[in-house]
């Protein structure tokens, strides 16, 4: 027997485990017809080398047996997410996702909807046969009211299970898609229309125009419990009554769309409303040629790598206060100064809900040798700018350590024996200097004045200046503040 | 170039040097800085950042991008990592290279955003369905967050497997020096199996389905052989271990607590050392056995004992039944970190001092 060549399909289907050209679809199944049409369109348009099909889980799972093109077999419901990955990875390819109504309409609805909303550049062929086929004819979101399925044995009751989900109507509310249509394969005329629509879907992908969705109403004789002709009649009469055929949106041809699309709209499409604020504009992404160019410039201090020096003892710092007092940047400043001196350095903030109001703290560890534990259980130096953190941390300070606390903090607790306490009017001094935000710079001045860091004066000053790298006009001002504050502290 | 950066950012830097072309992610504390860095830097290098609608989407976008032959990644934390397990199983089932970074937070459920190592079992043993494993690396510093992310991409490509970079919330937030690589890695060629939308890859099929039970078994056997072969790439380090009477076994952030503890106890004249697995899967079993044989063994971990059980298992499989049976554990949960004080106390007790 001579086999008739089917355009776009393998001559035989060895991936099915059989050396034949028989598909796994039931007689009269809409998938079989659509599979033939998709293969024809892909071949006739010369796109087989360029196409990547993303296959679903469901009755469409085995399209890779048939279509002669590259395939990726996705998880149930995730073909649109996978197709997003494929089309982003291979923007020059033609990416086509093939999904059923359980796959797309239920478990994977949000993935499909969000991909459409983002305007991903792939085409989605969505087979609506009003139920789950592969798993045994259960209710799908598209099941008609009153339709009997294995999970609606008394007919779908909208009072309990809602109404059929209209995917095209929902998706056509989105701005990004360029093509949304519903066709059917219930008779010859419809099959020919369906082929034209599939061709359109491929064209849009070939030309990389954007997201396209084609819903295809398909009969499922096995689960309808009907012969193929009756199933086709059901598809034409009952399903089309619920799901009208038509082009919901074709941006290039000016069809549909309440808001205009990425491509130029026609008569029906309204002009895009400009954003209300002129500041809400997409900025061009600065392009760099390499990682070295991107990361070659330091945001802060330009410091050499650390060098091991066993003679330099480890010193642990805790900085604490209210969020907004510059606690975290004070810690970074000390850390950067240590880096300048080639010390091993570690900075660690309090994070999570804490950082959104209330107290903030950070820890810094400076050492001549590689640092072990990052947590500061017993600080050598504690800097506190508010009462709660003073009360929380003061008892932990190591013997021989230093506590520097803002003068506004009442000393409700005494530090452990052998710990030196300095009360510094950092907040007041910053206000007196006319820069209330610089209370942390006042604390840095105190750390420097009292020689509490074990780091050189020059390093601390350089680190402070480097922290204003992005606001160069503030560098000299802060250098000046640091020196004046230090003078004031040393002279009192 | 040496930079002072947050560990989470070091992950992105490593990924970019490794040749990662696509990032798919969904925001979650304490991993979000990874997405922030990726959102800025990937597009600047002409690469792709996609904010997915959920972690299920992220991992399946990776399935597509990896299937199309590109290096890709995501980063998340516990709840998101749970959501990704099905997709990671599919990645393993289709033998796709991809990198998942888990910045472990405290659980179960919503828990909180502070550090735990309680995702150990899903991160190390394969948390989804089926007989699969991941290549899992556990960095302990900002430098390693960069370096081991690069290693993760190399291992993912070499073994055609999802790789997991397993760190925790504390590490993610930490800033330390990171010396960046001198050069970017060349892109691997996956055209012998990937669906790339080109004539030469037209016959390629990326799938995890084997409808025939015999074929599925053959594939499973192939996977298991691969996982055995991966042992060649196991990594570990020891510290002060040569003459130690007590070996503290710990990974990630806990290994740094172990390091300080060992130093502290050594200063008190106690012979304490550290064994740190750098790869958790493949587990450096032989090196652990060599370090632990005839010694007392204690783990430090931020979970309920999942790691200690794995240490016991690996010791037992090495024939060190007595050492396995006597493994002790110091642990904290809920976002609390084991303190050096606590481990020092325990170490003294174990050594009878």
JSON list of N, CA and C in Angstrom, two decimals, chain A residues 146-177:
[
{"chain": "A", "resi": 146, "resn": "UNK", "atom": "N", "xyz": [-25.13, 22.15, 31.97]},
{"chain": "A", "resi": 146, "resn": "UNK", "atom": "CA", "xyz": [-25.97, 20.98, 31.72]},
{"chain": "A", "resi": 146, "resn": "UNK", "atom": "C", "xyz": [-25.25, 19.83, 31.06]},
{"chain": "A", "resi": 147, "resn": "UNK", "atom": "N", "xyz": [-24.00, 20.04, 30.64]},
{"chain": "A", "resi": 147, "resn": "UNK", "atom": "CA", "xyz": [-23.27, 18.97, 29.97]},
{"chain": "A", "resi": 147, "resn": "UNK", "atom": "C", "xyz": [-22.85, 17.90, 30.97]},
{"chain": "A", "resi": 148, "resn": "UNK", "atom": "N", "xyz": [-23.07, 16.65, 30.57]},
{"chain": "A", "resi": 148, "resn": "UNK", "atom": "CA", "xyz": [-22.70, 15.54, 31.44]},
{"chain": "A", "resi": 148, "resn": "UNK", "atom": "C", "xyz": [-21.24, 15.16, 31.22]},
{"chain": "A", "resi": 149, "resn": "UNK", "atom": "N", "xyz": [-20.51, 15.11, 32.30]},
{"chain": "A", "resi": 149, "resn": "UNK", "atom": "CA", "xyz": [-19.13, 14.62, 32.23]},
{"chain": "A", "resi": 149, "resn": "UNK", "atom": "C", "xyz": [-18.95, 13.65, 33.39]},
{"chain": "A", "resi": 150, "resn": "UNK", "atom": "N", "xyz": [-17.77, 13.06, 33.51]},
{"chain": "A", "resi": 150, "resn": "UNK", "atom": "CA", "xyz": [-17.58, 12.08, 34.59]},
{"chain": "A", "resi": 150, "resn": "UNK", "atom": "C", "xyz": [-17.55, 12.74, 35.96]},
{"chain": "A", "resi": 151, "resn": "UNK", "atom": "N", "xyz": [-17.32, 14.04, 36.03]},
{"chain": "A", "resi": 151, "resn": "UNK", "atom": "CA", "xyz": [-17.38, 14.72, 37.33]},
{"chain": "A", "resi": 151, "resn": "UNK", "atom": "C", "xyz": [-18.60, 15.64, 37.45]},
{"chain": "A", "resi": 152, "resn": "UNK", "atom": "N", "xyz": [-19.42, 15.67, 36.39]},
{"chain": "A", "resi": 152, "resn": "UNK", "atom": "CA", "xyz": [-20.74, 16.31, 36.51]},
{"chain": "A", "resi": 152, "resn": "UNK", "atom": "C", "xyz": [-21.77, 15.30, 35.98]},
{"chain": "A", "resi": 153, "resn": "UNK", "atom": "N", "xyz": [-21.92, 14.19, 36.74]},
{"chain": "A", "resi": 153, "resn": "UNK", "atom": "CA", "xyz": [-22.77, 13.11, 36.23]},
{"chain": "A", "resi": 153, "resn": "UNK", "atom": "C", "xyz": [-24.23, 13.53, 36.06]},
{"chain": "A", "resi": 154, "resn": "UNK", "atom": "N", "xyz": [-24.63, 14.64, 36.72]},
{"chain": "A", "resi": 154, "resn": "UNK", "atom": "CA", "xyz": [-26.02, 15.11, 36.56]},
{"chain": "A", "resi": 154, "resn": "UNK", "atom": "C", "xyz": [-26.09, 16.34, 35.69]},
{"chain": "A", "resi": 155, "resn": "UNK", "atom": "N", "xyz": [-25.02, 16.60, 34.96]},
{"chain": "A", "resi": 155, "resn": "UNK", "atom": "CA", "xyz": [-24.97, 17.80, 34.12]},
{"chain": "A", "resi": 155, "resn": "UNK", "atom": "C", "xyz": [-24.33, 18.93, 34.91]},
{"chain": "A", "resi": 156, "resn": "UNK", "atom": "N", "xyz": [-23.55, 19.78, 34.23]},
{"chain": "A", "resi": 156, "resn": "UNK", "atom": "CA", "xyz": [-22.88, 20.88, 34.94]},
{"chain": "A", "resi": 156, "resn": "UNK", "atom": "C", "xyz": [-23.91, 21.86, 35.48]},
{"chain": "A", "resi": 157, "resn": "UNK", "atom": "N", "xyz": [-23.88, 22.06, 36.78]},
{"chain": "A", "resi": 157, "resn": "UNK", "atom": "CA", "xyz": [-24.83, 22.95, 37.45]},
{"chain": "A", "resi": 157, "resn": "UNK", "atom": "C", "xyz": [-24.13, 24.27, 37.73]},
{"chain": "A", "resi": 158, "resn": "UNK", "atom": "N", "xyz": [-24.53, 25.33, 37.03]},
{"chain": "A", "resi": 158, "resn": "UNK", "atom": "CA", "xyz": [-23.83, 26.61, 37.22]},
{"chain": "A", "resi": 158, "resn": "UNK", "atom": "C", "xyz": [-23.92, 27.14, 38.64]},
{"chain": "A", "resi": 159, "resn": "UNK", "atom": "N", "xyz": [-24.95, 26.72, 39.39]},
{"chain": "A", "resi": 159, "resn": "UNK", "atom": "CA", "xyz": [-25.06, 27.17, 40.78]},
{"chain": "A", "resi": 159, "resn": "UNK", "atom": "C", "xyz": [-23.91, 26.61, 41.62]},
{"chain": "A", "resi": 160, "resn": "UNK", "atom": "N", "xyz": [-23.39, 25.47, 41.20]},
{"chain": "A", "resi": 160, "resn": "UNK", "atom": "CA", "xyz": [-22.31, 24.85, 41.96]},
{"chain": "A", "resi": 160, "resn": "UNK", "atom": "C", "xyz": [-20.94, 25.03, 41.32]},
{"chain": "A", "resi": 161, "resn": "UNK", "atom": "N", "xyz": [-20.90, 25.11, 40.00]},
{"chain": "A", "resi": 161, "resn": "UNK", "atom": "CA", "xyz": [-19.61, 25.06, 39.31]},
{"chain": "A", "resi": 161, "resn": "UNK", "atom": "C", "xyz": [-19.40, 26.25, 38.37]},
{"chain": "A", "resi": 162, "resn": "UNK", "atom": "N", "xyz": [-20.30, 27.20, 38.43]},
{"chain": "A", "resi": 162, "resn": "UNK", "atom": "CA", "xyz": [-20.12, 28.39, 37.60]},
{"chain": "A", "resi": 162, "resn": "UNK", "atom": "C", "xyz": [-20.44, 28.14, 36.14]},
{"chain": "A", "resi": 163, "resn": "UNK", "atom": "N", "xyz": [-20.06, 29.09, 35.32]},
{"chain": "A", "resi": 163, "resn": "UNK", "atom": "CA", "xyz": [-20.43, 29.06, 33.90]},
{"chain": "A", "resi": 163, "resn": "UNK", "atom": "C", "xyz": [-19.22, 28.77, 33.04]},
{"chain": "A", "resi": 164, "resn": "UNK", "atom": "N", "xyz": [-19.42, 28.40, 31.79]},
{"chain": "A", "resi": 164, "resn": "UNK", "atom": "CA", "xyz": [-18.29, 28.09, 30.91]},
{"chain": "A", "resi": 164, "resn": "UNK", "atom": "C", "xyz": [-17.33, 29.29, 30.80]},
{"chain": "A", "resi": 165, "resn": "UNK", "atom": "N", "xyz": [-16.05, 29.00, 30.81]},
{"chain": "A", "resi": 165, "resn": "UNK", "atom": "CA", "xyz": [-15.01, 30.03, 30.74]},
{"chain": "A", "resi": 165, "resn": "UNK", "atom": "C", "xyz": [-14.76, 30.41, 29.28]},
{"chain": "A", "resi": 166, "resn": "UNK", "atom": "N", "xyz": [-14.91, 31.70, 29.00]},
{"chain": "A", "resi": 166, "resn": "UNK", "atom": "CA", "xyz": [-14.71, 32.19, 27.63]},
{"chain": "A", "resi": 166, "resn": "UNK", "atom": "C", "xyz": [-13.30, 32.76, 27.50]},
{"chain": "A", "resi": 167, "resn": "UNK", "atom": "N", "xyz": [-12.40, 31.93, 27.07]},
{"chain": "A", "resi": 167, "resn": "UNK", "atom": "CA", "xyz": [-10.99, 32.32, 27.07]},
{"chain": "A", "resi": 167, "resn": "UNK", "atom": "C", "xyz": [-10.72, 33.48, 26.11]},
{"chain": "A", "resi": 168, "resn": "UNK", "atom": "N", "xyz": [-11.23, 33.37, 24.89]},
{"chain": "A", "resi": 168, "resn": "UNK", "atom": "CA", "xyz": [-10.96, 34.45, 23.90]},
{"chain": "A", "resi": 168, "resn": "UNK", "atom": "C", "xyz": [-11.50, 35.79, 24.39]},
{"chain": "A", "resi": 169, "resn": "UNK", "atom": "N", "xyz": [-12.72, 35.76, 24.95]},
{"chain": "A", "resi": 169, "resn": "UNK", "atom": "CA", "xyz": [-13.33, 37.00, 25.40]},
{"chain": "A", "resi": 169, "resn": "UNK", "atom": "C", "xyz": [-12.52, 37.63, 26.55]},
{"chain": "A", "resi": 170, "resn": "UNK", "atom": "N", "xyz": [-12.03, 36.77, 27.44]},
{"chain": "A", "resi": 170, "resn": "UNK", "atom": "CA", "xyz": [-11.23, 37.28, 28.56]},
{"chain": "A", "resi": 170, "resn": "UNK", "atom": "C", "xyz": [-9.90, 37.83, 28.05]},
{"chain": "A", "resi": 171, "resn": "UNK", "atom": "N", "xyz": [-9.23, 37.03, 27.22]},
{"chain": "A", "resi": 171, "resn": "UNK", "atom": "CA", "xyz": [-7.90, 37.44, 26.74]},
{"chain": "A", "resi": 171, "resn": "UNK", "atom": "C", "xyz": [-7.97, 38.69, 25.86]},
{"chain": "A", "resi": 172, "resn": "UNK", "atom": "N", "xyz": [-9.09, 38.89, 25.19]},
{"chain": "A", "resi": 172, "resn": "UNK", "atom": "CA", "xyz": [-9.14, 40.04, 24.27]},
{"chain": "A", "resi": 172, "resn": "UNK", "atom": "C", "xyz": [-9.31, 41.36, 25.03]},
{"chain": "A", "resi": 173, "resn": "UNK", "atom": "N", "xyz": [-9.47, 41.29, 26.36]},
{"chain": "A", "resi": 173, "resn": "UNK", "atom": "CA", "xyz": [-9.44, 42.52, 27.16]},
{"chain": "A", "resi": 173, "resn": "UNK", "atom": "C", "xyz": [-8.02, 43.03, 27.35]},
{"chain": "A", "resi": 174, "resn": "UNK", "atom": "N", "xyz": [-7.05, 42.16, 27.07]},
{"chain": "A", "resi": 174, "resn": "UNK", "atom": "CA", "xyz": [-5.65, 42.53, 27.28]},
{"chain": "A", "resi": 174, "resn": "UNK", "atom": "C", "xyz": [-5.15, 43.41, 26.15]},
{"chain": "A", "resi": 175, "resn": "UNK", "atom": "N", "xyz": [-4.15, 44.22, 26.49]},
{"chain": "A", "resi": 175, "resn": "UNK", "atom": "CA", "xyz": [-3.64, 45.18, 25.53]},
{"chain": "A", "resi": 175, "resn": "UNK", "atom": "C", "xyz": [-2.61, 44.57, 24.58]},
{"chain": "A", "resi": 176, "resn": "UNK", "atom": "N", "xyz": [-1.80, 43.64, 25.11]},
{"chain": "A", "resi": 176, "resn": "UNK", "atom": "CA", "xyz": [-0.63, 43.21, 24.34]},
{"chain": "A", "resi": 176, "resn": "UNK", "atom": "C", "xyz": [-0.92, 42.25, 23.17]},
{"chain": "A", "resi": 177, "resn": "UNK", "atom": "N", "xyz": [-1.87, 41.33, 23.30]},
{"chain": "A", "resi": 177, "resn": "UNK", "atom": "CA", "xyz": [-2.01, 40.35, 22.21]},
{"chain": "A", "resi": 177, "resn": "UNK", "atom": "C", "xyz": [-2.31, 41.02, 20.86]}
]
